[in-house]
C-alpha cells in the first residue's frame, strides 16, 4: 500500500511539474504601494526636513516580465500645490513663495532616462518645472520585488533661486542654526520606494 502511494506521489509531481515551470509572472507599478519622500535641509549643520506630495499622476505604466521594463517608459506629473511637509504653515510658504516664485499651481513633470543595471544601477531623473528643465543622477536597487530610487536635486537648476531666497527670508529666524546663521540649502534629497507584487498565471 505504501509503495503504491509513493508511486502515485512521484507520478503526480512528474505530471504537475511542467504546469508550475511554465508559470509566468509579470510586474506593474501600483500607486497604492509607492511612497515618495523628499528631504530639504536647513541650518549650517544641514538638518533635514522631510515631506512628500499628495498629488502624483503616473503615466505610461505597463505590465512587463521584470520591474525595470515595467518602469522604463514611465513618466509622472506632480502638483506643486500638493506639497506636504507635515506643517500647514510651512506648506503655505513653500507653495506661495518657493514654487509660486515661478508659477502658481505649477506642475513638476518628470521621467527616468538612461537606466543601466539589473538589480541595482544608475539612471537619470529628468525634471521640468515652468520653463526650466534639468537632469539629475539617481541610483536604484531592487530587493524582494521592491524598487528604491534615490538621488539629490539642485533646485537652482530648475530656476528656483529666487524662490529659495524668498522662502529663507520669510523663515529667517526658523532657519538659524547653532552658529546664528540663517541658511536654507539648495539641494533636496529624494527617495521613491515602490513595491511590485508579481502577477502570476
Short mmCIF file of C-alpha atoms in Angstrom, two decimals:
data_model
loop_
_atom_site.label_atom_id
_atom_site.label_comp_id
_atom_site.label_asym_id
_atom_site.label_seq_id
_atom_site.Cartn_x
_atom_site.Cartn_y
_atom_site.Cartn_z
CA UNK A 1 0.00 0.00 0.00
CA UNK A 2 2.82 2.40 0.94
CA UNK A 3 4.66 1.55 -2.28
CA UNK A 4 1.55 2.39 -4.32
CA UNK A 5 1.12 5.72 -2.51
CA UNK A 6 4.74 6.67 -3.14
CA UNK A 7 4.48 5.79 -6.83
CA UNK A 8 1.30 7.87 -7.12
CA UNK A 9 3.01 10.85 -5.47
CA UNK A 10 6.01 10.59 -7.80
CA UNK A 11 3.69 10.38 -10.82
CA UNK A 12 1.70 13.41 -9.64
CA UNK A 13 4.83 15.52 -9.20
CA UNK A 14 6.18 14.45 -12.57
CA UNK A 15 2.95 15.37 -14.36
CA UNK A 16 2.44 18.61 -12.43
CA UNK A 17 6.00 19.97 -12.78
CA UNK A 18 5.57 21.44 -16.30
CA UNK A 19 2.47 23.28 -15.12
CA UNK A 20 4.42 25.06 -12.36
CA UNK A 21 7.51 25.52 -14.51
CA UNK A 22 5.53 27.31 -17.20
CA UNK A 23 4.02 29.80 -14.73
CA UNK A 24 4.64 33.34 -15.98
CA UNK A 25 4.85 36.31 -13.63
CA UNK A 26 4.61 39.95 -14.68
CA UNK A 27 5.00 43.23 -12.83
CA UNK A 28 3.19 46.56 -12.89
CA UNK A 29 3.52 49.84 -10.98
CA UNK A 30 0.95 50.31 -8.20
CA UNK A 31 0.49 53.88 -6.84
CA UNK A 32 -1.04 52.49 -3.64
CA UNK A 33 2.24 50.72 -2.87
CA UNK A 34 4.52 53.64 -3.68
CA UNK A 35 5.99 56.30 -1.39
CA UNK A 36 7.78 59.47 -2.48
CA UNK A 37 9.79 61.32 0.17
CA UNK A 38 11.86 64.46 -0.12
CA UNK A 39 14.32 65.86 2.42
CA UNK A 40 15.22 69.56 2.37
CA UNK A 41 17.98 70.95 4.58
CA UNK A 42 18.25 73.98 6.86
CA UNK A 43 20.97 75.34 9.22
CA UNK A 44 24.69 75.34 8.51
CA UNK A 45 24.84 71.87 10.12
CA UNK A 46 22.39 70.69 7.45
CA UNK A 47 19.40 69.40 9.41
CA UNK A 48 16.82 67.54 7.33
CA UNK A 49 13.14 68.47 6.93
CA UNK A 50 11.10 65.69 5.34
CA UNK A 51 7.94 65.81 3.27
CA UNK A 52 6.06 64.42 0.29
CA UNK A 53 3.45 65.37 -2.32
CA UNK A 54 -0.19 64.33 -2.10
CA UNK A 55 -1.00 64.50 -5.82
CA UNK A 56 1.17 62.44 -8.17
CA UNK A 57 -0.06 61.28 -11.56
CA UNK A 58 1.94 58.47 -13.18
CA UNK A 59 1.65 57.79 -16.92
CA UNK A 60 2.75 55.08 -19.35
CA UNK A 61 2.59 52.26 -16.83
CA UNK A 62 2.53 48.72 -18.18
CA UNK A 63 2.95 45.08 -17.26
CA UNK A 64 6.35 43.58 -18.00
CA UNK A 65 8.41 40.48 -17.30
CA UNK A 66 10.62 42.38 -14.86
CA UNK A 67 10.41 45.50 -12.72
CA UNK A 68 12.82 47.63 -14.76
CA UNK A 69 10.93 47.02 -18.01
CA UNK A 70 7.71 47.94 -16.19
CA UNK A 71 9.01 51.43 -15.34
CA UNK A 72 11.47 52.33 -18.09
CA UNK A 73 8.91 54.33 -20.12
CA UNK A 74 7.14 55.74 -17.06
CA UNK A 75 6.56 59.49 -16.70
CA UNK A 76 4.91 61.48 -13.94
CA UNK A 77 3.36 64.82 -13.02
CA UNK A 78 3.38 66.23 -9.50
CA UNK A 79 1.16 69.09 -8.34
CA UNK A 80 3.46 71.55 -6.57
CA UNK A 81 0.44 72.79 -4.61
CA UNK A 82 0.10 69.35 -3.02
CA UNK A 83 3.40 69.67 -1.14
CA UNK A 84 3.13 68.21 2.36
CA UNK A 85 5.87 68.89 4.93
CA UNK A 86 3.56 67.90 7.81
CA UNK A 87 3.33 71.57 8.79
CA UNK A 88 0.44 73.56 7.21
CA UNK A 89 2.04 76.97 7.80
CA UNK A 90 5.29 75.85 6.19
CA UNK A 91 3.40 74.22 3.31
CA UNK A 92 1.69 77.54 2.52
CA UNK A 93 5.02 79.34 2.38
CA UNK A 94 6.54 76.66 0.15
CA UNK A 95 3.58 76.87 -2.25
CA UNK A 96 3.38 80.67 -2.44
CA UNK A 97 7.00 81.77 -2.03
CA UNK A 98 9.08 78.87 -3.30
CA UNK A 99 7.10 77.24 -6.12
CA UNK A 100 4.99 80.38 -6.55
CA UNK A 101 8.08 82.38 -7.47
CA UNK A 102 7.85 80.76 -10.91
CA UNK A 103 4.19 79.97 -11.40
CA UNK A 104 1.12 79.41 -9.27
CA UNK A 105 -0.47 75.94 -9.34
CA UNK A 106 2.66 74.65 -11.05
CA UNK A 107 3.27 71.11 -12.20
CA UNK A 108 6.55 69.25 -11.86
CA UNK A 109 6.99 66.87 -14.80
CA UNK A 110 9.49 64.07 -14.84
CA UNK A 111 10.73 60.79 -16.24
CA UNK A 112 13.65 58.39 -15.88
CA UNK A 113 16.21 58.08 -18.66
CA UNK A 114 19.42 56.14 -19.33
CA UNK A 115 18.57 53.28 -16.98
CA UNK A 116 21.51 50.88 -16.62
CA UNK A 117 21.85 47.84 -14.39
CA UNK A 118 19.61 44.98 -13.27
CA UNK A 119 19.10 44.51 -9.52
CA UNK A 120 20.95 47.77 -8.90
CA UNK A 121 22.30 50.53 -11.07
CA UNK A 122 22.03 54.12 -12.22
CA UNK A 123 19.59 56.30 -14.11
CA UNK A 124 18.91 59.93 -14.97
CA UNK A 125 15.96 61.76 -13.44
CA UNK A 126 14.72 64.38 -15.90
CA UNK A 127 12.61 67.14 -14.31
CA UNK A 128 10.78 70.14 -15.72
CA UNK A 129 9.19 72.99 -13.78
CA UNK A 130 7.94 76.05 -15.59
CA UNK A 131 10.28 76.74 -18.49
CA UNK A 132 13.30 75.14 -16.84
CA UNK A 133 14.38 71.52 -17.16
CA UNK A 134 17.36 69.66 -15.72
CA UNK A 135 18.77 66.15 -15.36
CA UNK A 136 19.97 64.61 -12.11
CA UNK A 137 21.79 61.31 -11.49
CA UNK A 138 19.98 58.76 -9.32
CA UNK A 139 20.71 55.24 -8.14
CA UNK A 140 18.31 52.34 -7.75
CA UNK A 141 18.17 48.90 -6.16
CA UNK A 142 15.63 46.09 -6.26
CA UNK A 143 15.25 43.82 -3.23
CA UNK A 144 12.36 41.38 -2.70
CA UNK A 145 10.31 42.96 -5.53
CA UNK A 146 10.75 46.41 -4.02
CA UNK A 147 12.29 49.18 -6.11
CA UNK A 148 14.05 52.03 -4.33
CA UNK A 149 15.30 55.09 -6.23
CA UNK A 150 17.32 57.83 -4.53
CA UNK A 151 19.19 60.94 -5.58
CA UNK A 152 19.75 64.64 -4.96
CA UNK A 153 18.13 67.56 -6.77
CA UNK A 154 19.61 71.05 -7.04
CA UNK A 155 16.62 73.43 -7.12
CA UNK A 156 18.79 76.18 -8.62
CA UNK A 157 18.98 74.13 -11.83
CA UNK A 158 15.18 74.37 -12.04
CA UNK A 159 15.19 78.16 -11.77
CA UNK A 160 14.14 78.31 -8.13
CA UNK A 161 16.95 80.53 -6.79
CA UNK A 162 14.56 83.45 -6.24
CA UNK A 163 12.03 81.19 -4.57
CA UNK A 164 14.69 79.75 -2.27
CA UNK A 165 15.74 83.25 -1.22
CA UNK A 166 12.14 84.35 -0.58
CA UNK A 167 11.44 81.25 1.49
CA UNK A 168 14.57 81.73 3.57
CA UNK A 169 13.76 85.40 4.17
CA UNK A 170 10.24 84.51 5.34
CA UNK A 171 11.66 81.87 7.69
CA UNK A 172 14.79 83.81 8.67
CA UNK A 173 14.70 83.02 12.38
CA UNK A 174 13.47 79.45 11.88
CA UNK A 175 16.46 78.70 9.64
CA UNK A 176 19.10 79.90 12.12
CA UNK A 177 21.31 77.10 13.40
CA UNK A 178 23.68 76.91 16.36
CA UNK A 179 26.02 79.42 14.71
CA UNK A 180 23.24 82.01 14.35
CA UNK A 181 23.42 81.88 10.55
CA UNK A 182 20.14 81.54 8.64
CA UNK A 183 20.60 79.02 5.86
CA UNK A 184 18.38 77.02 3.54
CA UNK A 185 20.29 74.60 1.32
CA UNK A 186 19.56 74.43 -2.45
CA UNK A 187 19.89 70.64 -2.52
CA UNK A 188 16.97 68.30 -1.82
CA UNK A 189 17.30 64.55 -1.40
CA UNK A 190 14.55 62.46 -2.98
CA UNK A 191 13.62 58.83 -2.48
CA UNK A 192 10.93 56.71 -4.12
CA UNK A 193 10.07 53.27 -2.76
CA UNK A 194 7.64 51.13 -4.76
CA UNK A 195 6.53 47.55 -4.07
CA UNK A 196 5.80 45.40 -7.13
CA UNK A 197 3.59 42.39 -6.45
CA UNK A 198 4.07 39.70 -9.12
CA UNK A 199 1.00 38.89 -11.21
CA UNK A 200 1.38 35.19 -11.98
CA UNK A 201 -0.64 32.98 -14.33
#
